[in-house]
mmCIF file of C-alpha atoms and ligand atoms in Angstrom:
data_model
loop_
_atom_site.group_PDB
_atom_site.id
_atom_site.type_symbol
_atom_site.label_atom_id
_atom_site.label_comp_id
_atom_site.label_asym_id
_atom_site.label_seq_id
_atom_site.Cartn_x
_atom_site.Cartn_y
_atom_site.Cartn_z
ATOM 1 C CA MET A 200 -0.028 -0.012 0.002
ATOM 2 C CA LYS A 201 1.195 3.522 -0.704
ATOM 3 C CA GLU A 202 0.245 6.481 1.280
ATOM 4 C CA TYR A 203 -0.596 9.729 -0.436
ATOM 5 C CA ARG A 204 -0.434 12.745 1.900
ATOM 6 C CA ILE A 205 -2.562 15.733 0.985
ATOM 7 C CA GLU A 206 -1.581 19.144 2.380
ATOM 8 C CA ALA A 207 -4.014 22.100 2.240
ATOM 9 C CA VAL A 208 -2.753 25.597 2.931
ATOM 10 C CA VAL A 209 -5.208 28.428 3.540
ATOM 11 C CA GLN A 210 -4.904 31.647 5.429
ATOM 12 C CA ILE A 211 -7.144 33.085 8.191
ATOM 13 C CA CYS A 212 -7.152 36.872 7.966
ATOM 14 C CA GLN A 213 -8.807 39.691 9.843
ATOM 15 C CA MET A 214 -10.734 42.088 7.592
ATOM 16 C CA ALA A 215 -8.107 44.867 8.162
ATOM 17 C CA GLU A 216 -5.425 42.566 6.786
ATOM 18 C CA LEU A 217 -7.306 42.132 3.441
ATOM 19 C CA SER A 218 -6.649 44.435 0.420
ATOM 20 C CA GLU A 219 -9.255 47.019 -0.243
ATOM 21 C CA GLU A 220 -10.334 45.025 -3.289
ATOM 22 C CA ASP A 221 -10.916 41.867 -1.189
ATOM 23 C CA ARG A 222 -12.666 43.776 1.615
ATOM 24 C CA ALA A 223 -15.061 45.320 -0.787
ATOM 25 C CA LEU A 224 -15.911 41.900 -2.232
ATOM 26 C CA VAL A 225 -16.563 40.433 1.217
ATOM 27 C CA GLU A 226 -18.836 43.514 1.934
ATOM 28 C CA ALA A 227 -20.653 42.842 -1.328
ATOM 29 C CA ALA A 228 -21.216 39.151 -0.283
ATOM 30 C CA LYS A 229 -22.527 40.319 3.196
ATOM 31 C CA GLN A 230 -24.870 42.651 1.477
ATOM 32 C CA ALA A 231 -25.959 40.030 -0.898
ATOM 33 C CA THR A 232 -27.424 38.012 1.899
ATOM 34 C CA CYS A 233 -30.393 40.413 1.698
ATOM 35 C CA GLY A 234 -31.308 38.726 -1.586
ATOM 36 C CA SER A 235 -31.466 35.268 0.001
ATOM 37 C CA TYR A 236 -34.730 33.456 -0.189
ATOM 38 C CA ALA A 237 -34.523 30.838 2.636
ATOM 39 C CA PRO A 238 -37.881 30.315 4.225
ATOM 40 C CA TYR A 239 -37.059 26.647 5.002
ATOM 41 C CA SER A 240 -33.508 26.815 6.386
ATOM 42 C CA LYS A 241 -33.539 30.415 7.484
ATOM 43 C CA PHE A 242 -29.854 30.326 6.565
ATOM 44 C CA LEU A 243 -29.072 33.408 4.615
ATOM 45 C CA VAL A 244 -26.098 33.133 2.277
ATOM 46 C CA GLY A 245 -24.615 35.751 0.012
ATOM 47 C CA ALA A 246 -21.865 35.490 -2.621
ATOM 48 C CA ALA A 247 -20.047 37.994 -4.645
ATOM 49 C CA VAL A 248 -17.865 37.269 -7.672
ATOM 50 C CA ARG A 249 -15.200 39.659 -9.040
ATOM 51 C CA LEU A 250 -14.510 39.588 -12.777
ATOM 52 C CA GLN A 251 -11.284 40.442 -14.523
ATOM 53 C CA ASP A 252 -12.501 43.955 -15.319
ATOM 54 C CA GLY A 253 -13.077 44.642 -11.637
ATOM 55 C CA SER A 254 -16.901 44.356 -11.787
ATOM 56 C CA ILE A 255 -18.860 42.411 -9.155
ATOM 57 C CA VAL A 256 -21.813 40.049 -9.679
ATOM 58 C CA VAL A 257 -23.684 38.886 -6.657
ATOM 59 C CA GLY A 258 -25.947 35.948 -5.811
ATOM 60 C CA ALA A 259 -27.880 34.507 -2.831
ATOM 61 C CA ASN A 260 -29.281 31.144 -2.008
ATOM 62 C CA GLN A 261 -32.691 30.493 -3.375
ATOM 63 C CA GLU A 262 -34.767 27.800 -1.788
ATOM 64 C CA ASN A 263 -37.848 25.849 -3.006
ATOM 65 C CA ALA A 264 -40.518 23.742 -1.416
ATOM 66 C CA ALA A 265 -39.027 20.860 -3.382
ATOM 67 C CA TYR A 266 -35.770 21.224 -1.492
ATOM 68 C CA PRO A 267 -33.225 19.920 -4.015
ATOM 69 C CA SER A 268 -34.547 22.349 -6.562
ATOM 70 C CA GLY A 269 -33.070 25.254 -4.608
ATOM 71 C CA LEU A 270 -29.601 26.656 -5.293
ATOM 72 C CA CYS A 271 -26.640 27.811 -3.084
ATOM 73 C CA ALA A 272 -25.325 31.423 -3.186
ATOM 74 C CA GLU A 273 -22.122 30.478 -4.665
ATOM 75 C CA ARG A 274 -23.573 28.745 -7.680
ATOM 76 C CA THR A 275 -26.194 31.444 -8.172
ATOM 77 C CA ALA A 276 -23.435 34.051 -8.327
ATOM 78 C CA LEU A 277 -20.953 32.069 -10.457
ATOM 79 C CA PHE A 278 -23.531 30.894 -12.994
ATOM 80 C CA ALA A 279 -25.061 34.492 -13.284
ATOM 81 C CA ALA A 280 -21.535 35.935 -13.789
ATOM 82 C CA CYS A 281 -20.583 33.390 -16.416
ATOM 83 C CA ALA A 282 -23.886 33.814 -18.181
ATOM 84 C CA ARG A 283 -23.698 37.587 -18.174
ATOM 85 C CA GLN A 284 -19.990 38.059 -18.988
ATOM 86 C CA PRO A 285 -18.794 34.786 -20.565
ATOM 87 C CA GLY A 286 -15.693 36.576 -21.947
ATOM 88 C CA LEU A 287 -14.509 37.758 -18.518
ATOM 89 C CA PRO A 288 -12.661 35.401 -16.216
ATOM 90 C CA VAL A 289 -13.661 35.078 -12.567
ATOM 91 C CA VAL A 290 -10.884 36.373 -10.407
ATOM 92 C CA SER A 291 -12.283 35.955 -6.925
ATOM 93 C CA LEU A 292 -15.306 34.867 -4.934
ATOM 94 C CA ALA A 293 -16.452 35.914 -1.433
ATOM 95 C CA VAL A 294 -19.147 34.163 0.657
ATOM 96 C CA ALA A 295 -20.950 35.278 3.825
ATOM 97 C CA ALA A 296 -23.769 33.729 5.791
ATOM 98 C CA ARG A 297 -26.035 34.788 8.625
ATOM 99 C CA LYS A 298 -28.856 33.499 10.745
ATOM 100 C CA GLY A 299 -31.228 36.401 11.443
ATOM 101 C CA LYS A 300 -29.045 39.486 11.795
ATOM 102 C CA ARG A 301 -26.044 37.600 13.070
ATOM 103 C CA PHE A 302 -23.220 36.644 10.656
ATOM 104 C CA LEU A 303 -21.483 33.333 11.439
ATOM 105 C CA ALA A 304 -18.475 33.451 13.659
ATOM 106 C CA GLN A 305 -16.658 30.843 11.736
ATOM 107 C CA PRO A 306 -16.024 31.157 7.953
ATOM 108 C CA ILE A 307 -18.832 29.539 5.970
ATOM 109 C CA SER A 308 -17.869 26.254 4.319
ATOM 110 C CA PRO A 309 -19.177 25.851 0.761
ATOM 111 C CA CYS A 310 -20.849 22.533 -0.065
ATOM 112 C CA GLY A 311 -19.239 19.939 -2.209
ATOM 113 C CA ALA A 312 -21.338 20.750 -5.319
ATOM 114 C CA CYS A 313 -20.301 24.437 -5.103
ATOM 115 C CA ARG A 314 -16.658 23.480 -4.651
ATOM 116 C CA GLN A 315 -16.941 21.387 -7.832
ATOM 117 C CA VAL A 316 -18.496 24.256 -9.722
ATOM 118 C CA ILE A 317 -15.748 26.637 -8.550
ATOM 119 C CA SER A 318 -13.336 24.032 -9.882
ATOM 120 C CA GLY A 319 -15.146 23.946 -13.224
ATOM 121 C CA VAL A 320 -15.035 27.756 -13.469
ATOM 122 C CA GLU A 321 -11.328 27.696 -12.777
ATOM 123 C CA GLU A 322 -10.840 25.243 -15.588
ATOM 124 C CA ARG A 323 -13.029 27.190 -17.925
ATOM 125 C CA TYR A 324 -10.841 30.336 -17.581
ATOM 126 C CA GLY A 325 -7.561 28.532 -16.855
ATOM 127 C CA ALA A 326 -6.740 30.309 -13.573
ATOM 128 C CA PRO A 327 -7.306 29.708 -9.906
ATOM 129 C CA ILE A 328 -10.106 31.725 -8.206
ATOM 130 C CA ARG A 329 -9.229 33.446 -4.928
ATOM 131 C CA ILE A 330 -11.814 32.448 -2.399
ATOM 132 C CA LEU A 331 -12.769 34.535 0.664
ATOM 133 C CA LEU A 332 -15.000 32.833 3.214
ATOM 134 C CA TYR A 333 -16.321 35.309 5.741
ATOM 135 C CA GLY A 334 -16.731 34.710 9.427
ATOM 136 C CA THR A 335 -16.811 37.455 12.142
ATOM 137 C CA ASP A 336 -13.847 35.744 13.832
ATOM 138 C CA GLY A 337 -11.840 35.774 10.650
ATOM 139 C CA VAL A 338 -11.875 35.313 6.919
ATOM 140 C CA LEU A 339 -10.562 32.149 5.369
ATOM 141 C CA VAL A 340 -8.619 32.829 2.274
ATOM 142 C CA SER A 341 -7.694 30.166 -0.351
ATOM 143 C CA ASP A 342 -5.806 30.875 -3.441
ATOM 144 C CA GLY A 343 -7.747 28.531 -5.631
ATOM 145 C CA ILE A 344 -10.139 25.643 -4.920
ATOM 146 C CA SER A 345 -7.345 23.061 -4.709
ATOM 147 C CA PRO A 346 -6.950 23.151 -0.935
ATOM 148 C CA LEU A 347 -10.678 22.930 -0.448
ATOM 149 C CA LEU A 348 -11.200 20.115 -2.987
ATOM 150 C CA PRO A 349 -8.207 17.931 -3.568
ATOM 151 C CA LEU A 350 -8.507 14.887 -5.813
ATOM 152 C CA ARG A 351 -11.396 16.623 -7.700
ATOM 153 C CA PHE A 352 -12.907 15.453 -10.976
ATOM 154 C CA VAL A 353 -11.581 17.524 -13.862
ATOM 155 C CA ASN A 354 -11.910 17.791 -17.622
ATOM 156 C CA GLU A 355 -8.983 15.554 -18.159
ATOM 157 C CA ASP A 356 -10.760 12.769 -16.441
ATOM 158 C CA LEU A 357 -13.296 12.689 -19.240
ATOM 159 C CA LYS A 358 -10.643 11.894 -21.653
ATOM 160 C CA SER A 359 -8.977 9.057 -19.738
HETATM 161 N N1 THU B 435 -26.023 27.292 1.259
HETATM 162 C C1 THU B 435 -25.402 28.123 0.442
HETATM 163 O O1 THU B 435 -26.055 28.902 -0.176
HETATM 164 N N2 THU B 435 -24.083 28.068 0.421
HETATM 165 C C2 THU B 435 -23.296 27.286 1.238
HETATM 166 O O2 THU B 435 -22.014 27.370 1.108
HETATM 167 C C3 THU B 435 -23.882 26.318 2.121
HETATM 168 C C4 THU B 435 -25.397 26.269 2.067
HETATM 169 C C5 THU B 435 -27.496 27.363 1.385
HETATM 170 C C6 THU B 435 -28.259 26.209 0.836
HETATM 171 C C7 THU B 435 -29.595 26.250 1.551
HETATM 172 O O3 THU B 435 -30.384 27.174 1.022
HETATM 173 C C8 THU B 435 -29.110 26.756 2.943
HETATM 174 O O4 THU B 435 -27.914 27.283 2.794
HETATM 175 C C9 THU B 435 -29.029 25.634 4.006
HETATM 176 O O5 THU B 435 -28.268 24.607 3.580
#
């Protein structure tokens, strides 16, 4: 048997340590929680995507009585950005979540399906996406999806 060790390196930053650009994206994600429709979970999630030209596209989770028909904030934002500006690569993505008025203390953790979609968007534009996961105790920063989704399914796997 061979052991394969996987190392994930991410940063935890305070808001003040982030660049103005990153901070603005996190603020946009926090603001985007106002567009959440979450009558079932009451878990309000916002996401903000920065494109190569500096513009920001936001999304929020949208729930449905048929639960699996709903969509997370991350995919809502990413798909909207890619549909509106298919020629502009996605540079970064910020996510924030709150229950009632209180944002989570720990950085929100995107679900597996959203991680896979982030990976797909990275592949589409050929560059890692900077990920900023907001918590009031700190912001988890990952330069690309790789640390959050090692051993993922990629384009190349379709050809093997
Ligand atoms: N949700 C998101 O929008 N993003 C995440 O990263 C985690 C979960 C949503 C899906 C559902 O509407 C609610 O939060 C509870 O799972």
